[in-house]
Coordinates of C-alpha atoms in Angstrom, one line a residue:
Chain A
M1335 CA 3.6 -150.9 160.9
P1336 CA -0.2 -150.9 161.2
S1337 CA -2.1 -152.3 158.2
E1338 CA -3.8 -149.8 155.9
E1339 CA -7.2 -151.0 157.0
L1340 CA -6.7 -149.1 160.3
F1341 CA -6.8 -145.8 158.5
L1342 CA -10.4 -144.8 157.9
P1343 CA -10.7 -142.4 155.0
A1344 CA -12.5 -139.7 157.1
L1345 CA -12.8 -138.7 160.7
N1346 CA -14.5 -136.2 163.0
P1347 CA -11.7 -134.2 164.5
E1348 CA -13.5 -134.3 167.9
T1349 CA -12.3 -137.9 168.1
V1350 CA -8.6 -136.9 167.9
L1351 CA -7.0 -136.5 171.3
P1352 CA -5.6 -132.9 171.8
R1353 CA -1.9 -132.6 172.6
T1354 CA -0.9 -129.8 175.0
G1355 CA 2.5 -128.7 176.3
S1356 CA 5.6 -127.9 174.3
K1357 CA 9.2 -128.9 174.0
Y1358 CA 10.3 -125.3 174.4
P1359 CA 12.4 -124.5 177.4
E1360 CA 11.2 -121.8 179.8
P1361 CA 10.5 -118.9 179.5
F1362 CA 9.1 -119.8 176.0
K1363 CA 7.0 -122.7 177.1
A1364 CA 4.7 -120.4 179.1
K1365 CA 3.8 -118.5 176.0
V1366 CA 2.1 -121.5 174.4
A1367 CA 0.6 -122.9 177.5
G1368 CA -3.0 -122.2 176.2
R1369 CA -2.3 -124.1 173.0
S1370 CA -3.6 -127.5 172.1
K1371 CA -3.1 -129.4 168.8
Q1372 CA -5.0 -132.3 167.2
A1373 CA -2.8 -134.1 164.7
L1374 CA -5.4 -134.8 162.0
G1375 CA -2.9 -135.7 159.3
D1376 CA -1.1 -138.3 161.5
A1377 CA -4.5 -139.7 162.5
L1378 CA -5.4 -140.2 158.9
G1379 CA -2.1 -141.9 158.0
L1380 CA -0.5 -139.1 156.1
K1381 CA 3.4 -138.9 156.0
N1382 CA 4.4 -136.2 153.5
F1383 CA 2.9 -133.3 155.5
G1384 CA 1.3 -132.6 158.8
V1385 CA -2.1 -131.1 159.4
N1386 CA -3.0 -129.9 162.9
R1387 CA -6.2 -128.4 164.2
V1388 CA -5.0 -125.9 166.8
H1389 CA -7.0 -124.3 169.6
L1390 CA -5.5 -121.1 171.1
A1391 CA -7.1 -119.9 174.4
P1392 CA -7.2 -116.1 175.0
G1393 CA -3.6 -114.8 175.5
A1394 CA -1.9 -117.9 174.0
A1395 CA 0.6 -117.9 171.1
S1396 CA 1.0 -120.4 168.3
S1397 CA 4.7 -120.5 168.8
I1398 CA 7.7 -118.3 169.3
R1399 CA 8.2 -116.0 166.3
H1400 CA 10.2 -118.1 163.8
W1401 CA 10.7 -119.1 160.2
H1402 CA 11.7 -122.4 158.5
T1403 CA 14.7 -122.8 156.1
R1404 CA 13.2 -125.7 154.0
Q1405 CA 9.6 -126.3 155.0
D1406 CA 6.5 -124.3 153.9
E1407 CA 3.7 -123.5 156.4
F1408 CA 0.1 -122.7 155.8
V1409 CA -2.6 -121.5 158.2
Y1410 CA -6.4 -121.2 157.8
V1411 CA -8.5 -119.7 160.5
L1412 CA -11.6 -121.7 161.3
T1413 CA -13.2 -119.8 164.2
G1414 CA -12.3 -116.7 166.2
E1415 CA -9.8 -114.0 165.6
L1416 CA -6.0 -114.2 165.6
T1417 CA -3.2 -111.5 165.3
L1418 CA -0.4 -112.4 162.9
I1419 CA 2.9 -110.8 163.8
T1420 CA 5.6 -110.7 161.1
N1421 CA 8.4 -108.2 160.1
A1422 CA 5.6 -106.2 158.3
G1423 CA 3.9 -105.6 161.7
E1424 CA 0.5 -107.0 162.8
Q1425 CA -2.4 -108.2 160.7
V1426 CA -5.7 -109.4 162.2
L1427 CA -7.0 -112.7 160.8
Q1428 CA -10.7 -113.3 161.0
A1429 CA -12.3 -116.8 160.4
G1430 CA -12.0 -117.7 156.8
M1431 CA -8.6 -116.0 156.3
A1432 CA -5.4 -117.8 155.2
A1433 CA -1.7 -117.1 155.7
G1434 CA 1.4 -118.7 154.2
F1435 CA 5.0 -118.8 155.2
P1436 CA 7.3 -119.9 152.3
A1437 CA 10.4 -121.9 153.2
G1438 CA 13.5 -119.7 153.3
K1439 CA 11.7 -116.4 153.6
A1440 CA 13.6 -114.7 156.5
D1441 CA 10.5 -113.2 158.1
G1442 CA 9.5 -114.7 161.4
H1443 CA 5.8 -115.3 162.1
Q1444 CA 3.7 -115.9 165.2
L1445 CA -0.1 -116.0 165.8
V1446 CA -1.4 -114.6 169.1
N1447 CA -5.0 -114.8 170.4
R1448 CA -5.6 -111.3 171.7
S1449 CA -9.4 -111.8 171.8
H1450 CA -11.5 -112.9 174.7
S1451 CA -12.7 -116.2 172.9
D1452 CA -10.9 -119.3 171.8
A1453 CA -9.6 -119.3 168.3
V1454 CA -9.2 -122.4 166.1
Y1455 CA -7.1 -122.8 163.0
L1456 CA -5.7 -125.4 160.7
E1457 CA -1.9 -125.5 160.2
V1458 CA -0.1 -127.4 157.5
G1459 CA 3.6 -128.0 157.2
D1460 CA 5.6 -130.3 154.9
R1461 CA 8.4 -132.6 156.2
T1462 CA 11.3 -131.7 153.9
S1463 CA 14.4 -133.0 155.6
G1464 CA 17.3 -130.8 156.7
D1465 CA 15.0 -128.1 158.0
E1466 CA 16.1 -125.5 160.5
V1467 CA 14.1 -123.1 162.5
V1468 CA 15.3 -119.5 163.1
Y1469 CA 14.0 -117.4 166.0
P1470 CA 14.9 -113.8 165.2
D1471 CA 13.7 -112.3 168.4
D1472 CA 15.0 -114.8 171.0
D1473 CA 18.1 -116.5 172.2
L1474 CA 16.8 -119.9 171.0
V1475 CA 18.0 -122.4 168.4
A1476 CA 16.2 -125.6 167.3
A1477 CA 18.0 -128.6 165.9
Q1478 CA 16.2 -131.6 164.6
S1479 CA 17.5 -135.2 164.8
T1480 CA 14.8 -137.7 165.8
N1481 CA 13.2 -135.0 167.9
W1482 CA 13.6 -131.3 168.2
S1483 CA 16.1 -130.0 170.8
F1484 CA 16.6 -126.4 171.9
T1485 CA 19.7 -124.5 173.0
H1486 CA 20.9 -121.0 173.4
K1487 CA 22.4 -119.3 170.3
D1488 CA 25.9 -119.9 171.7
G1489 CA 25.1 -123.7 171.8
S1490 CA 24.8 -123.9 175.6
A1491 CA 22.0 -125.9 177.1
Y1492 CA 18.8 -124.5 178.7
Chain B
M301 CA 10.8 -114.7 139.6
P302 CA 8.8 -112.2 141.7
S303 CA 10.5 -110.7 144.8
E304 CA 9.5 -112.0 148.2
E305 CA 7.9 -108.7 149.0
L306 CA 5.1 -109.5 146.6
F307 CA 3.9 -112.3 149.0
L308 CA 1.8 -110.8 151.8
P309 CA 1.8 -113.2 154.8
A310 CA -2.0 -113.3 154.9
L311 CA -5.0 -113.0 152.5
N312 CA -8.7 -113.1 152.3
P313 CA -9.5 -116.1 150.1
E314 CA -12.3 -114.0 148.5
T315 CA -9.6 -112.1 146.7
V316 CA -8.2 -115.2 144.9
L317 CA -9.7 -115.7 141.4
P318 CA -11.5 -119.1 141.2
R319 CA -10.4 -121.5 138.5
T320 CA -13.1 -123.5 136.7
G321 CA -12.8 -126.1 134.0
S322 CA -10.7 -129.2 134.0
K323 CA -8.0 -131.0 131.9
Y324 CA -10.1 -134.2 131.9
P325 CA -11.3 -135.3 128.5
E326 CA -15.0 -135.9 128.0
P327 CA -17.1 -137.6 129.4
F328 CA -15.1 -137.0 132.6
K329 CA -14.9 -133.2 132.3
A330 CA -18.7 -132.9 132.6
K331 CA -18.6 -134.5 136.1
V332 CA -16.6 -131.7 137.5
A333 CA -18.3 -128.8 135.7
G334 CA -19.7 -127.4 138.9
R335 CA -16.3 -127.3 140.6
S336 CA -14.2 -124.2 141.1
K337 CA -10.8 -123.9 142.9
Q338 CA -9.0 -121.0 144.6
A339 CA -5.3 -121.8 144.7
L340 CA -4.5 -120.3 148.2
G341 CA -1.1 -121.9 148.6
D342 CA 0.1 -120.7 145.2
A343 CA -1.2 -117.2 146.0
L344 CA 0.8 -117.2 149.2
G345 CA 4.0 -118.3 147.5
L346 CA 4.1 -121.9 148.8
K347 CA 6.0 -124.5 146.7
N348 CA 6.2 -127.7 148.7
F349 CA 2.4 -128.4 148.8
G350 CA -0.7 -127.0 147.3
V351 CA -3.8 -125.8 149.2
N352 CA -7.0 -125.1 147.3
R353 CA -10.3 -123.9 148.6
V354 CA -12.8 -125.8 146.5
H355 CA -16.5 -125.0 145.8
L356 CA -18.7 -127.8 144.6
A357 CA -22.2 -126.9 143.3
P358 CA -25.0 -129.4 143.8
G359 CA -24.4 -132.5 141.7
A360 CA -20.7 -131.7 141.1
A361 CA -17.8 -134.1 141.9
S362 CA -14.3 -133.2 143.2
S363 CA -12.6 -135.4 140.6
I364 CA -12.9 -138.8 139.0
R365 CA -12.4 -141.5 141.7
H366 CA -8.6 -141.9 141.9
W367 CA -5.6 -142.5 144.1
H368 CA -2.0 -141.2 144.0
T369 CA 1.1 -143.4 144.1
R370 CA 3.4 -140.9 145.8
Q371 CA 1.5 -137.8 147.0
D372 CA -0.7 -137.6 150.1
E373 CA -4.0 -135.8 150.0
F374 CA -6.0 -134.1 152.8
V375 CA -9.5 -132.7 152.8
Y376 CA -11.3 -130.5 155.4
V377 CA -15.0 -129.6 154.9
L378 CA -15.7 -125.9 155.6
T379 CA -19.4 -125.6 154.8
G380 CA -22.1 -127.8 153.4
E381 CA -22.1 -131.6 153.1
L382 CA -20.2 -133.9 150.9
T383 CA -20.4 -137.7 150.2
L384 CA -17.0 -139.4 150.1
I385 CA -16.9 -142.5 147.9
T386 CA -14.1 -145.1 148.5
N387 CA -13.8 -148.9 148.3
A388 CA -15.4 -148.9 151.8
G389 CA -18.6 -147.4 150.3
E390 CA -20.0 -144.0 151.1
Q391 CA -19.4 -141.7 154.1
V392 CA -21.2 -138.4 154.5
L393 CA -18.9 -135.6 155.6
Q394 CA -20.4 -132.6 157.4
A395 CA -18.7 -129.3 157.9
G396 CA -15.8 -129.7 160.3
M397 CA -14.9 -133.2 159.2
A398 CA -11.6 -134.3 157.7
A399 CA -10.4 -137.0 155.4
G400 CA -7.0 -138.2 154.3
F401 CA -5.7 -140.3 151.4
P402 CA -2.2 -141.6 152.0
A403 CA 0.1 -142.0 149.0
G404 CA 0.2 -145.5 147.6
K405 CA -3.0 -146.7 149.3
A406 CA -4.8 -148.4 146.4
D407 CA -8.3 -147.1 147.4
G408 CA -9.8 -144.6 145.0
H409 CA -11.6 -141.6 146.4
Q410 CA -14.0 -139.0 145.2
L411 CA -16.2 -136.3 146.8
V412 CA -19.7 -135.7 145.4
N413 CA -22.1 -132.9 146.4
R414 CA -25.5 -134.7 146.6
S415 CA -27.0 -131.9 148.6
H416 CA -29.0 -128.9 147.4
S417 CA -26.5 -126.3 148.6
D418 CA -23.0 -125.4 147.6
A419 CA -20.2 -127.2 149.6
V420 CA -16.8 -125.7 150.3
Y421 CA -13.7 -127.6 151.4
L422 CA -9.9 -127.2 151.7
E423 CA -7.7 -129.7 149.8
V424 CA -4.0 -130.1 150.5
G425 CA -1.6 -132.2 148.4
D426 CA 2.2 -132.4 148.4
R427 CA 4.3 -132.2 145.2
T428 CA 6.5 -135.3 145.5
S429 CA 7.9 -136.0 142.1
G430 CA 7.2 -139.1 140.0
D431 CA 3.6 -139.3 141.1
E432 CA 1.1 -141.2 139.1
V433 CA -2.7 -141.2 139.4
V434 CA -4.7 -144.4 139.2
Y435 CA -8.4 -144.3 138.1
P436 CA -9.8 -147.7 139.2
D437 CA -13.3 -147.3 137.7
D438 CA -12.5 -145.6 134.4
D439 CA -10.6 -146.1 131.2
L440 CA -8.3 -143.1 132.0
V441 CA -4.6 -142.7 132.7
A442 CA -2.9 -139.5 133.8
A443 CA 0.8 -138.8 133.1
Q444 CA 2.6 -135.8 134.5
S445 CA 5.4 -134.0 132.7
T446 CA 5.1 -130.2 132.8
N447 CA 1.4 -130.6 132.8
W448 CA -1.0 -133.5 133.3
S449 CA -2.0 -135.4 130.1
F450 CA -4.7 -138.0 129.8
T451 CA -5.0 -141.2 127.7
H452 CA -7.0 -144.4 127.5
K453 CA -5.5 -147.3 129.5
D454 CA -4.2 -148.8 126.2
G455 CA -2.3 -145.5 125.6
S456 CA -4.5 -144.2 122.8
A457 CA -5.5 -140.6 122.8
Y458 CA -8.9 -139.2 123.8

């Protein structure tokens, strides 16, 4: 375990290496190909929740439409414009708008960048144990042990 | 308890009523008089962590310098310029910079607006139970039951 002195209290997010790619199997992986995440919370030594700064290129999605059984999620749009898709339909989020997805609310959500410019947002999620992710539109199930693994809804492998 | 239908998935933070004032006793209350908070996470129905959009007028402080025993804190500067004060000294945070304060790290933090313009930032904190707040510079102790209460370090009332 690193000493606490390694964690500076503040940072410029530009110094945090973006992570691209996804653990989704195909054909879902392609939908988030234009997504990159900077794990700011991890870089600052936080454990109880994660905070990512996410860049979505035009055409990219934040995730497959989903909801969490035990973990809350929060989104704040920093630059650009995103379309939020939920059971209620579509809602355009401009920079400065916020969205929240309470744990256990059975309403899948997904952000899509339908604009011609990059969009950047902050996402926050806690790390309550025993969480499950439900994908209402797709034949996809996520199970969490040390890492996330994905199967078909009948349990068979991708 | 309100039905889930009351929680729209997204909102414009301008629609969230700012909360001013503080539970601090004097002379601490005066230090945060120019602070107002919009509780975005609460407005969106989130329970596991809080997200506030905070405005600090010139001269105002985010809080008395403090650290949490069990709860992580995260800050992201949206507009303006803030000075972060920790054991390491002072660090100027421009818009787009982030800071994190891991639970149990015995290094008090405080943001002060030393500029001539308003500054706005997001603050995130989880709600791990049994948390205590330590104020290293001041004769102040916070105890949480249903609400926070404040005493001198010898336990006597303000």
